[in-house]
Amino acid sequence: MPSSRSRIPEATVARLAVYLRVLTGLADGGRSNVSSGELASAAGVNPAGLRKDLSHLGPCGVRGVGYEVATLRDRIARVLGVERSRPCVLVGIGNLGTALADYAGFGSRGFRFVGLFDAAPDRVGRRIGGQPVRPMGELDEVVAATAATIGVIATPADVAQSVCDRLTAAGVRSILNFAPVALNAPAGVDVRQVDLSVELQVLAFLGQQRGATAAAALEAPTVEVTA
């Protein structure tokens, strides 16, 4: 077991989260063992890359046998810090925020919303996923009472920075930002950006590139070889 999570590269941490998801599904399906090839394929990586990632955890598998699903799942969960429930707060209860708040999958992955917040009076008081939507004025109190250290921002871009400032001032130290804007956070605060429009643009480019390659292949002249 590594002595410090900070020694694991961020890209590896992201892949460990994918392995955890796959292993959880296998365990739920009753599987007891999985080969490195099968796990790598399900996670979308190559077996060599998988073994390199898992080497950060110490000895894990047995040559010719593979990995014990439950053991590896639990080890990755401990390294990622999701073996226990993590309290989170969510700010911005529009369409995206509502969908996030109502998604039951977070709970099974070790995350639970302990506070939902919005500045719009017509949204305050609604119940989503079993939680009431609270006014922003209660943010500090809820963060302190629940020891929430993770905040999710699903607001419009023009208010996302002020929300980030409010969250960090309240004691939140990790932020997942869905607003399409880069945030400036104090030292010691981790920010992860999820810009859905950028991801769609990347997919559009890849699709265009794939189409251009196929078209070029069809237009390439055929060279007849004679004996």
XYZ file of N, CA and C in Angstrom:
681
model
N 0.832 -1.187 0.000
C 0.000 0.000 0.000
C 0.869 1.239 0.000
N 0.646 2.198 -0.905
C 1.477 3.378 -0.928
C 1.295 4.188 0.333
N 2.377 4.832 0.782
C 2.309 5.605 2.015
C 1.637 6.936 1.818
N 1.559 7.422 0.583
C 0.939 8.722 0.323
C 0.225 8.701 -1.007
N -1.044 9.107 -1.006
C -1.803 9.123 -2.250
C -1.248 10.125 -3.239
N -0.564 11.159 -2.731
C -0.056 12.200 -3.605
C 1.044 11.686 -4.531
N 1.622 10.518 -4.214
C 2.665 9.965 -5.058
C 2.099 9.307 -6.305
N 0.830 9.067 -6.363
C 0.207 8.453 -7.529
C -0.148 9.549 -8.528
N 0.300 9.451 -9.789
C 0.001 10.480 -10.777
C -1.511 10.682 -10.953
N -1.892 11.911 -11.248
C -3.316 12.237 -11.369
C -3.996 11.408 -12.450
N -3.303 11.194 -13.584
C -3.889 10.399 -14.661
C -4.140 8.968 -14.206
N -3.241 8.437 -13.379
C -3.416 7.093 -12.844
C -4.606 7.046 -11.894
N -4.752 8.071 -11.069
C -5.885 8.137 -10.147
C -7.204 8.079 -10.928
N -7.255 8.806 -12.059
C -8.471 8.804 -12.869
C -8.775 7.401 -13.393
N -7.735 6.677 -13.793
C -7.951 5.313 -14.286
C -8.305 4.362 -13.150
N -7.740 4.575 -11.966
C -8.107 3.742 -10.825
C -9.600 3.854 -10.536
N -10.146 5.044 -10.704
C -11.585 5.233 -10.500
C -12.395 4.410 -11.501
N -11.884 4.303 -12.727
C -12.561 3.482 -13.736
C -12.460 2.004 -13.364
N -11.283 1.571 -12.930
C -11.123 0.173 -12.505
C -12.079 -0.140 -11.353
N -12.220 0.808 -10.439
C -13.118 0.597 -9.301
C -14.554 0.395 -9.774
N -14.960 1.204 -10.741
C -16.318 1.066 -11.275
C -16.517 -0.308 -11.910
N -15.533 -0.755 -12.703
C -15.638 -2.052 -13.362
C -15.660 -3.177 -12.332
N -14.767 -3.098 -11.353
C -14.688 -4.142 -10.328
C -15.959 -4.204 -9.490
N -16.540 -3.046 -9.204
C -17.795 -3.016 -8.449
C -18.893 -3.724 -9.218
N -18.940 -3.487 -10.529
C -19.928 -4.181 -11.360
C -19.709 -5.678 -11.391
N -18.446 -6.098 -11.478
C -18.139 -7.533 -11.483
C -18.519 -8.166 -10.149
N -18.207 -7.479 -9.049
C -18.544 -8.006 -7.725
C -20.048 -8.118 -7.551
N -20.768 -7.108 -8.016
C -22.229 -7.146 -7.925
C -22.805 -8.300 -8.744
N -22.078 -8.685 -9.806
C -22.518 -9.792 -10.640
C -22.070 -11.150 -10.144
N -21.378 -11.187 -9.006
C -20.979 -12.465 -8.415
C -19.622 -12.983 -8.835
N -18.850 -12.170 -9.564
C -17.530 -12.626 -10.003
C -16.548 -12.596 -8.850
N -15.673 -13.599 -8.775
C -14.673 -13.647 -7.719
C -13.279 -13.336 -8.236
N -13.006 -13.632 -9.505
C -11.693 -13.373 -10.092
C -11.843 -12.742 -11.471
N -10.818 -11.994 -11.884
C -10.818 -11.401 -13.213
C -9.378 -11.345 -13.701
N -9.174 -11.620 -14.971
C -7.829 -11.562 -15.532
C -7.473 -10.114 -15.837
N -6.169 -9.857 -15.977
C -5.731 -8.505 -16.303
C -6.235 -8.102 -17.684
N -6.284 -9.050 -18.615
C -6.767 -8.743 -19.957
C -8.229 -8.347 -19.963
N -9.046 -9.068 -19.207
C -10.477 -8.768 -19.160
C -10.733 -7.436 -18.468
N -10.023 -7.194 -17.366
C -10.206 -5.940 -16.636
C -9.744 -4.764 -17.485
N -8.614 -4.935 -18.169
C -8.101 -3.861 -19.023
C -9.068 -3.557 -20.155
N -9.604 -4.595 -20.777
C -10.548 -4.399 -21.879
C -11.805 -3.666 -21.412
N -12.328 -4.055 -20.263
C -13.543 -3.421 -19.746
C -13.301 -1.963 -19.364
N -12.044 -1.641 -18.988
C -11.713 -0.276 -18.581
C -11.217 0.578 -19.743
N -11.010 -0.049 -20.910
C -10.566 0.702 -22.076
C -9.080 1.030 -22.079
N -8.266 0.183 -21.443
C -6.810 0.380 -21.444
C -6.151 -0.920 -21.889
N -4.819 -0.876 -22.092
C -4.128 -2.120 -22.445
C -3.627 -2.798 -21.176
N -3.426 -4.108 -21.219
C -3.025 -4.842 -20.012
C -1.738 -4.327 -19.368
N -0.768 -3.915 -20.198
C 0.483 -3.404 -19.641
C 0.238 -2.122 -18.853
N -0.612 -1.254 -19.392
C -0.952 -0.017 -18.688
C -1.685 -0.289 -17.390
N -2.569 -1.282 -17.427
C -3.296 -1.667 -16.213
C -2.330 -2.132 -15.129
N -1.414 -3.003 -15.498
C -0.468 -3.529 -14.509
C 0.423 -2.419 -13.953
N 0.804 -1.464 -14.793
C 1.609 -0.341 -14.317
C 0.829 0.508 -13.320
N -0.452 0.747 -13.625
C -1.292 1.524 -12.705
C -1.430 0.816 -11.358
N -1.682 -0.479 -11.412
C -1.907 -1.233 -10.175
C -0.622 -1.436 -9.384
N 0.531 -1.255 -10.030
C 1.793 -1.400 -9.305
C 1.924 -0.349 -8.208
N 1.195 0.779 -8.334
C 1.210 1.808 -7.301
C 0.555 1.313 -6.009
N -0.204 0.223 -6.104
C -0.907 -0.299 -4.934
C -0.142 -1.402 -4.225
N 0.990 -1.823 -4.812
C 1.708 -2.957 -4.263
C 1.255 -4.232 -4.957
N 1.725 -5.395 -4.524
C 1.331 -6.672 -5.143
C -0.185 -6.855 -5.093
N -0.765 -7.186 -6.243
C -2.233 -7.286 -6.305
C -2.717 -8.641 -6.826
N -2.148 -9.096 -7.948
C -2.662 -10.302 -8.584
C -1.715 -11.473 -8.491
N -2.161 -12.577 -9.067
C -1.372 -13.804 -9.113
C -1.222 -14.202 -10.576
N 0.018 -14.389 -11.019
C 0.263 -14.754 -12.416
C -0.505 -16.022 -12.787
N -1.209 -15.953 -13.893
C -1.984 -17.095 -14.364
C -3.356 -17.205 -13.740
N -3.615 -16.436 -12.697
C -4.918 -16.478 -12.015
C -5.668 -15.162 -12.184
N -4.934 -14.071 -12.070
C -5.559 -12.765 -12.185
C -5.722 -12.096 -10.837
N -6.810 -11.352 -10.688
C -7.048 -10.580 -9.465
C -8.317 -11.059 -8.766
N -8.268 -11.065 -7.441
C -9.489 -11.287 -6.675
C -10.307 -10.004 -6.734
N -11.519 -10.096 -7.260
C -12.327 -8.913 -7.544
C -12.585 -8.094 -6.287
N -13.077 -8.723 -5.230
C -13.440 -7.989 -4.016
C -12.215 -7.372 -3.351
N -11.105 -8.113 -3.333
C -9.887 -7.614 -2.689
C -9.347 -6.392 -3.416
N -9.275 -6.468 -4.747
C -8.759 -5.338 -5.527
C -9.711 -4.155 -5.458
N -10.999 -4.424 -5.504
C -11.993 -3.343 -5.373
C -11.800 -2.599 -4.057
N -11.669 -3.331 -2.977
C -11.539 -2.696 -1.661
C -10.222 -1.943 -1.530
N -9.173 -2.477 -2.133
C -7.878 -1.807 -2.037
C -7.908 -0.482 -2.796
N -8.477 -0.489 -3.989
C -8.567 0.754 -4.759
C -9.461 1.759 -4.039
N -10.551 1.282 -3.459
C -11.456 2.179 -2.736
C -10.742 2.861 -1.575
N -9.891 2.110 -0.889
C -9.140 2.701 0.228
C -8.162 3.756 -0.269
N -7.460 3.455 -1.362
C -6.490 4.401 -1.901
C -7.184 5.681 -2.373
N -8.338 5.532 -3.011
C -9.071 6.702 -3.499
C -9.804 7.436 -2.384
N -9.914 6.803 -1.229
C -10.589 7.452 -0.116
C -12.093 7.401 -0.192
N -12.635 6.421 -0.900
C -14.093 6.329 -1.041
C -14.651 5.104 -0.326
N -13.846 4.551 0.605
C -14.356 3.414 1.365
C -15.381 3.871 2.399
N -15.428 5.183 2.640
C -16.450 5.740 3.529
C -17.188 6.845 2.797
N -18.365 7.173 3.251
C -19.192 8.172 2.586
C -18.598 9.565 2.723
N -18.569 10.309 1.616
C -18.029 11.664 1.601
C -19.164 12.679 1.431
N -19.325 13.579 2.400
C -20.396 14.575 2.278
C -20.052 15.649 1.250
N -21.027 15.972 0.407
C -20.843 16.963 -0.649
C -21.987 17.975 -0.626
N -21.711 19.180 -1.126
C -22.770 20.167 -1.322
C -22.829 20.528 -2.796
N -24.019 20.851 -3.251
C -24.257 21.172 -4.656
C -24.908 22.541 -4.754
N -24.329 23.401 -5.582
C -24.866 24.749 -5.777
C -25.304 24.904 -7.223
N -26.573 25.288 -7.409
C -27.120 25.468 -8.750
C -28.095 24.360 -9.086
N -29.384 24.626 -8.851
C -30.385 23.573 -9.055
C -31.227 23.886 -10.296
N -30.527 24.068 -11.409
C -31.201 24.137 -12.701
C -31.410 22.728 -13.225
N -31.484 22.587 -14.544
C -31.721 21.252 -15.121
C -30.579 20.288 -14.795
N -29.333 20.747 -14.987
C -28.192 19.876 -14.723
C -28.066 19.588 -13.230
N -28.178 20.630 -12.413
C -28.060 20.443 -10.971
C -29.124 19.513 -10.427
N -30.329 19.633 -10.940
C -31.411 18.750 -10.502
C -31.098 17.299 -10.841
N -30.595 17.079 -12.064
C -30.242 15.715 -12.472
C -29.141 15.149 -11.592
N -28.146 15.966 -11.264
C -27.057 15.505 -10.398
C -27.562 15.182 -8.999
N -28.402 16.061 -8.468
C -28.915 15.870 -7.108
C -29.784 14.625 -7.000
N -30.438 14.263 -8.092
C -31.384 13.144 -8.072
C -30.748 11.824 -8.505
N -29.454 11.860 -8.836
C -28.775 10.662 -9.320
C -28.370 9.773 -8.147
N -28.919 8.579 -8.096
C -28.662 7.686 -6.967
C -27.293 7.031 -7.027
N -26.651 7.055 -8.177
C -25.368 6.374 -8.332
C -24.243 6.939 -7.493
N -24.330 8.224 -7.121
C -23.263 8.801 -6.302
C -23.174 8.106 -4.945
N -24.316 7.781 -4.378
C -24.334 7.144 -3.065
C -23.623 5.810 -3.061
N -23.801 5.037 -4.124
C -23.156 3.729 -4.189
C -21.662 3.835 -4.454
N -21.194 5.026 -4.809
C -19.764 5.244 -5.056
C -19.098 6.003 -3.911
N -19.833 6.216 -2.823
C -19.219 6.823 -1.645
C -19.404 8.316 -1.514
N -20.359 8.887 -2.233
C -20.592 10.325 -2.154
C -22.077 10.586 -1.879
N -22.351 11.516 -0.967
C -23.738 11.851 -0.668
C -23.883 13.360 -0.533
N -24.947 13.874 -1.123
C -25.217 15.304 -1.020
C -25.878 15.589 0.326
N -25.253 16.484 1.077
C -25.797 16.870 2.383
C -26.396 18.273 2.336
N -26.273 18.913 1.179
C -26.847 20.246 1.043
C -26.991 20.635 -0.416
N -28.182 21.107 -0.783
C -28.461 21.617 -2.126
C -28.792 23.095 -1.995
N -28.204 23.937 -2.865
C -28.354 25.380 -2.708
C -28.653 26.062 -4.040
N -29.459 27.105 -3.953
C -29.751 27.916 -5.129
C -30.145 29.311 -4.676
N -29.845 30.301 -5.528
C -30.163 31.688 -5.198
C -31.570 32.085 -5.632
N -32.214 31.259 -6.473
C -33.550 31.591 -6.982
C -34.616 31.234 -5.954
N -35.420 32.202 -5.503
C -36.439 31.928 -4.480
C -37.435 30.844 -4.888
N -37.742 30.743 -6.193
C -38.739 29.759 -6.610
C -38.207 28.327 -6.559
N -36.888 28.154 -6.403
C -36.322 26.808 -6.297
C -36.104 26.402 -4.842
N -35.945 27.374 -3.978
C -35.722 27.095 -2.556
C -36.960 26.433 -1.961
N -36.740 25.364 -1.213
C -37.843 24.644 -0.585
C -38.244 23.382 -1.320
N -37.879 23.281 -2.604
C -38.164 22.041 -3.337
C -37.336 20.902 -2.743
N -37.816 19.680 -2.880
C -37.077 18.511 -2.414
C -36.634 17.694 -3.628
N -35.343 17.408 -3.667
C -34.767 16.640 -4.773
C -33.855 15.578 -4.170
N -34.078 14.346 -4.532
C -33.262 13.265 -3.999
C -33.321 13.177 -2.485
N -34.441 13.577 -1.914
C -34.603 13.509 -0.468
C -34.053 14.696 0.293
N -33.472 15.674 -0.418
C -32.877 16.847 0.226
C -33.650 18.110 -0.158
N -33.854 19.036 0.790
C -34.486 20.307 0.446
C -33.483 21.250 -0.204
N -33.939 22.061 -1.127
C -33.092 23.099 -1.708
C -33.075 24.279 -0.738
N -31.875 24.707 -0.357
C -31.717 25.751 0.645
C -31.250 27.057 -0.002
N -31.479 28.171 0.669
C -30.943 29.445 0.177
C -29.443 29.519 0.401
N -28.756 30.331 -0.390
C -27.305 30.434 -0.282
C -26.861 30.918 1.098
N -27.718 31.634 1.778
C -27.370 32.135 3.102
C -27.104 31.049 4.119
N -27.535 29.814 3.838
C -27.331 28.710 4.774
C -26.104 27.860 4.432
N -25.359 28.275 3.404
C -24.234 27.459 2.942
C -23.191 27.247 4.030
N -22.730 28.326 4.656
C -21.684 28.209 5.674
C -22.108 27.284 6.811
N -23.349 27.428 7.236
C -23.857 26.636 8.357
C -23.880 25.151 8.021
N -24.352 24.813 6.820
C -24.454 23.408 6.430
C -23.074 22.794 6.253
N -22.155 23.512 5.620
C -20.798 22.988 5.425
C -20.143 22.713 6.775
N -20.313 23.629 7.716
C -19.719 23.443 9.038
C -20.363 22.280 9.789
N -21.683 22.157 9.684
C -22.393 21.128 10.439
C -22.147 19.732 9.894
N -21.928 19.620 8.574
C -21.775 18.306 7.947
C -20.322 17.943 7.655
N -19.412 18.907 7.856
C -17.996 18.706 7.536
C -17.803 18.379 6.059
N -18.648 18.961 5.206
C -18.524 18.744 3.764
C -17.247 19.393 3.254
N -16.468 18.650 2.498
C -15.232 19.190 1.931
C -15.260 19.200 0.406
N -16.338 18.672 -0.186
C -16.471 18.631 -1.645
C -17.671 19.464 -2.055
N -17.459 20.357 -3.019
C -18.547 21.167 -3.548
C -18.695 20.975 -5.040
N -19.928 20.928 -5.511
C -20.222 20.785 -6.939
C -20.902 22.064 -7.398
N -20.386 22.657 -8.465
C -20.953 23.889 -9.011
C -21.646 23.567 -10.329
N -22.944 23.861 -10.384
C -23.728 23.647 -11.609
C -24.519 24.911 -11.927
N -23.869 26.051 -11.782
C -24.495 27.347 -11.989
C -24.146 27.900 -13.369
N -24.787 28.983 -13.782
C -24.330 29.686 -14.987
C -22.906 30.197 -14.793
N -22.199 30.400 -15.910
C -20.793 30.783 -15.854
C -20.566 32.101 -15.128
N -21.486 33.049 -15.258
C -21.236 34.387 -14.723
C -21.256 34.455 -13.196
N -21.763 33.428 -12.539
C -21.776 33.439 -11.073
C -20.905 32.336 -10.476
N -20.284 31.522 -11.328
C -19.527 30.369 -10.838
C -18.346 30.793 -9.965
N -17.639 31.852 -10.330
C -16.490 32.272 -9.527
C -16.917 32.725 -8.140
N -18.011 33.478 -8.064
C -18.472 33.927 -6.740
C -18.922 32.748 -5.898
N -19.502 31.730 -6.523
C -19.889 30.521 -5.796
C -18.646 29.792 -5.311
N -17.628 29.710 -6.164
C -16.364 29.092 -5.771
C -15.791 29.802 -4.539
N -15.841 31.127 -4.559
C -15.324 31.903 -3.424
C -16.106 31.604 -2.151
N -17.428 31.496 -2.279
C -18.261 31.195 -1.119
C -17.957 29.806 -0.567
N -17.791 28.840 -1.460
C -17.514 27.471 -1.034
C -16.174 27.373 -0.304
N -15.149 27.960 -0.884
C -13.829 27.861 -0.262
C -13.789 28.620 1.062
N -14.490 29.750 1.140
C -14.538 30.497 2.402
C -15.244 29.694 3.488
N -16.193 28.838 3.073
C -16.931 28.018 4.036
C -16.140 26.804 4.500
N -15.055 26.483 3.783
C -14.229 25.353 4.187
C -14.153 24.219 3.191
N -14.819 24.344 2.044
C -14.751 23.305 1.007
C -13.360 23.315 0.380
N -12.772 22.147 0.206
C -11.415 22.047 -0.307
C -11.298 21.294 -1.623
N -12.405 20.813 -2.153
C -12.410 20.144 -3.454
C -13.661 20.582 -4.194
N -13.490 20.997 -5.454
C -14.620 21.522 -6.227
C -14.691 20.831 -7.580
N -15.887 20.368 -7.914
C -16.174 19.852 -9.250
C -17.022 20.899 -9.952
N -16.483 21.468 -11.032
C -17.121 22.608 -11.684
C -17.706 22.231 -13.042
N -19.034 22.329 -13.152
C -19.713 22.073 -14.422
C -19.965 23.359 -15.200
N -19.718 24.511 -14.609
C -19.922 25.780 -15.305
C -18.828 25.954 -16.369
N -19.174 26.453 -17.544
C -18.186 26.583 -18.620
C -17.281 27.797 -18.442
N -16.506 27.788 -17.363
C -15.585 28.889 -17.087
C -14.485 28.368 -16.174
N -13.258 28.870 -16.370
C -12.148 28.484 -15.499
C -12.258 29.236 -14.183
N -12.015 28.529 -13.089
C -12.137 29.120 -11.761
C -10.761 29.397 -11.162
N -10.693 30.460 -10.387
C -9.490 30.767 -9.609
C -9.766 30.381 -8.165
N -9.044 29.393 -7.674
C -9.252 28.914 -6.308
C -7.988 29.126 -5.490
N -8.118 29.283 -4.189
C -6.938 29.483 -3.338
C -6.033 28.258 -3.333
N -4.799 28.458 -2.916
C -3.870 27.341 -2.767
C -4.455 26.342 -1.774
N -4.291 25.071 -2.097
C -4.822 24.033 -1.222
C -6.217 23.584 -1.578
N -6.806 24.187 -2.615
C -8.146 23.797 -3.080
C -8.002 23.155 -4.458
N -8.515 21.944 -4.607
C -8.459 21.227 -5.881
C -9.730 21.490 -6.677
N -9.557 21.803 -7.963
C -10.696 22.059 -8.844
C -10.621 21.129 -10.038
N -11.708 20.441 -10.308
C -11.833 19.613 -11.513
C -12.905 20.225 -12.397
N -12.584 20.379 -13.669
C -13.483 21.034 -14.621
C -14.154 20.001 -15.508
N -15.462 20.085 -15.619
C -16.218 19.233 -16.538
C -17.011 20.152 -17.450
N -16.523 20.349 -18.673
C -17.198 21.204 -19.646
C -17.799 20.310 -20.725
N -19.104 20.090 -20.644
C -19.759 19.157 -21.559
C -19.684 19.634 -23.001
N -19.740 20.954 -23.229
C -19.679 21.464 -24.596
C -18.311 21.198 -25.217
N -17.258 21.295 -24.420
C -15.916 20.989 -24.936
C -15.820 19.526 -25.320
N -16.358 18.650 -24.492
C -16.317 17.219 -24.810
C -17.073 16.920 -26.097
N -18.214 17.581 -26.298
C -18.975 17.391 -27.530
C -18.200 17.913 -28.738
N -17.503 19.039 -28.554
C -16.700 19.590 -29.647
C -15.562 18.651 -30.026
N -14.953 18.018 -29.019
C -13.894 17.046 -29.296
C -14.457 15.868 -30.091
N -15.643 15.381 -29.675
C -16.271 14.280 -30.406
C -16.614 14.680 -31.835
N -17.079 15.919 -32.007
C -17.406 16.404 -33.353
C -16.160 16.427 -34.236
N -15.047 16.880 -33.671
C -13.793 16.906 -34.428
C -13.348 15.499 -34.811
N -13.414 14.572 -33.837
C -12.997 13.203 -34.117
C -13.873 12.565 -35.187
N -15.188 12.855 -35.128
C -16.086 12.326 -36.142
C -15.785 12.903 -37.512
N -15.495 14.191 -37.549
C -15.144 14.837 -38.811
C -13.851 14.272 -39.374
N -12.880 14.063 -38.490
C -11.592 13.508 -38.908
C -11.755 12.086 -39.436
N -12.602 11.310 -38.747
C -12.848 9.937 -39.182
C -13.523 9.920 -40.542
N -14.471 10.837 -40.758
C -15.162 10.914 -42.037
C -14.234 11.328 -43.157
N -13.319 12.275 -42.868
C -12.375 12.724 -43.889
C -11.424 11.607 -44.278
N -11.005 10.816 -43.277
C -10.096 9.700 -43.557
C -10.781 8.651 -44.423
N -12.052 8.370 -44.114
C -12.799 7.381 -44.905
C -13.006 7.871 -46.327
N -13.310 9.174 -46.467
C -13.530 9.733 -47.803
C -12.246 9.682 -48.621
N -11.123 9.978 -47.987
C -9.840 9.954 -48.695
C -9.507 8.548 -49.167
N -9.850 7.568 -48.330
C -9.574 6.181 -48.702
C -10.407 5.769 -49.916
N -11.660 6.262 -49.994
C -12.522 5.920 -51.123
C -12.066 6.588 -52.409
N -11.483 7.795 -52.268
C -11.065 8.543 -53.444
C -9.686 8.178 -53.926
N -8.921 7.418 -53.150
C -7.562 7.049 -53.528
C -7.596 6.225 -54.814
N -6.739 6.570 -55.777
C -6.734 5.829 -57.051
C -6.274 4.385 -56.848
N -6.840 3.518 -57.639
C -6.449 2.117 -57.596
C -5.323 1.875 -58.579
N -4.245 1.319 -58.096
C -3.080 1.044 -58.951
C -3.134 -0.404 -59.411
N -3.232 -0.589 -60.695
C -3.312 -1.946 -61.224
C -1.895 -2.493 -61.437
N -1.656 -3.637 -60.888
C -0.345 -4.281 -61.011
C -0.470 -5.444 -61.993
N 0.385 -5.406 -62.998
C 0.362 -6.487 -63.974
C 1.637 -7.305 -63.864
N 1.496 -8.560 -64.146
C 2.652 -9.464 -64.051
C 3.557 -9.252 -65.236
